[in-house]
């Protein structure tokens, strides 16, 4: 488990991670925090924005498209509470802003070419480092409360026979291998929390407008050719201010939202 005093030494956030809970082994940090946000299940004082839960290991971590991931020791698995109070249509842009914040911090501190796989993954050398999953509570198409979950591979998995990590080992990597030196979890957790806070703050102030150039510069698969089926071949151009993926088709530029395209399936 993380050393709380050592984490506080590195933590530079205003609120994210200041209220910190830790558990050793859980099914899902997102599931636990989501339950705690429901007064009927967890009576008591409401959780404050930025409240963070970190686990050493997850048995049923969730990913995009309902995937269930085993998350063994050697990674950072955290979830935190947000209250965006914005239209549900803003969700893709918020997701990208949060990913941008984490990538920006890791690039700054580790001096590595870490990138974004649209819309919610972190990558290095074309392999997955981790990803975000946002679970929302809405009312009349408005985002109310939200749990942001992040899984990040810090070190290699300790045993070759361990259950699969976020992806098959041939498709994933970890920060320690990318950097080429031993890493400890506390500073990385602090950088991740600061990145999430900065991404959320930037999104609140100006959505993606100020950070859009970096989002596009760090975008994996930019200028790649993809197959859109009936729409034919297209080229990935970048990201729209809404967070949608901009692609150039034979008939013009269009924007695609998550669920309309899965890059891992259609890249050619």
mmCIF file with all atom_site columns, C-alpha atoms in Angstrom, residues 14 31 43 58 107 124 142 158 162 165 173 175 193 195 200 222 226-227 235 244 265:
data_model
loop_
_atom_site.group_PDB
_atom_site.id
_atom_site.type_symbol
_atom_site.label_atom_id
_atom_site.label_alt_id
_atom_site.label_comp_id
_atom_site.label_asym_id
_atom_site.label_entity_id
_atom_site.label_seq_id
_atom_site.pdbx_PDB_ins_code
_atom_site.Cartn_x
_atom_site.Cartn_y
_atom_site.Cartn_z
_atom_site.occupancy
_atom_site.B_iso_or_equiv
_atom_site.pdbx_formal_charge
_atom_site.auth_seq_id
_atom_site.auth_comp_id
_atom_site.auth_asym_id
_atom_site.auth_atom_id
_atom_site.pdbx_PDB_model_num
ATOM 1  C CA . UNK A 1 14  ? -5.833  21.764  -3.834  1.00 0.00 ? 14  UNK A CA 1
ATOM 2  C CA . UNK A 1 31  ? -17.834 0.312   -7.646  1.00 0.00 ? 31  UNK A CA 1
ATOM 3  C CA . UNK A 1 43  ? -25.786 6.962   5.231   1.00 0.00 ? 43  UNK A CA 1
ATOM 4  C CA . UNK A 1 58  ? -8.483  -5.077  -8.073  1.00 0.00 ? 58  UNK A CA 1
ATOM 5  C CA . UNK A 1 107 ? 5.627   13.752  -19.607 1.00 0.00 ? 107 UNK A CA 1
ATOM 6  C CA . UNK A 1 124 ? 3.871   4.764   -24.632 1.00 0.00 ? 124 UNK A CA 1
ATOM 7  C CA . UNK A 1 142 ? -27.204 16.784  -16.533 1.00 0.00 ? 142 UNK A CA 1
ATOM 8  C CA . UNK A 1 158 ? 5.626   -9.887  -10.461 1.00 0.00 ? 158 UNK A CA 1
ATOM 9  C CA . UNK A 1 162 ? -0.324  -13.917 -12.895 1.00 0.00 ? 162 UNK A CA 1
ATOM 10 C CA . UNK A 1 165 ? -3.309  -7.218  -16.667 1.00 0.00 ? 165 UNK A CA 1
ATOM 11 C CA . UNK A 1 173 ? 3.706   -1.710  -21.035 1.00 0.00 ? 173 UNK A CA 1
ATOM 12 C CA . UNK A 1 175 ? 6.245   3.105   -16.604 1.00 0.00 ? 175 UNK A CA 1
ATOM 13 C CA . UNK A 1 193 ? -3.835  13.366  -8.886  1.00 0.00 ? 193 UNK A CA 1
ATOM 14 C CA . UNK A 1 195 ? -2.900  15.972  -13.497 1.00 0.00 ? 195 UNK A CA 1
ATOM 15 C CA . UNK A 1 200 ? -10.680 19.158  -14.519 1.00 0.00 ? 200 UNK A CA 1
ATOM 16 C CA . UNK A 1 222 ? -3.110  10.836  -35.801 1.00 0.00 ? 222 UNK A CA 1
ATOM 17 C CA . UNK A 1 226 ? -8.965  3.765   -40.788 1.00 0.00 ? 226 UNK A CA 1
ATOM 18 C CA . UNK A 1 227 ? -11.811 1.789   -42.282 1.00 0.00 ? 227 UNK A CA 1
ATOM 19 C CA . UNK A 1 235 ? -7.747  9.597   -42.143 1.00 0.00 ? 235 UNK A CA 1
ATOM 20 C CA . UNK A 1 244 ? -14.984 13.976  -30.744 1.00 0.00 ? 244 UNK A CA 1
ATOM 21 C CA . UNK A 1 265 ? -10.615 -2.747  -34.378 1.00 0.00 ? 265 UNK A CA 1
#
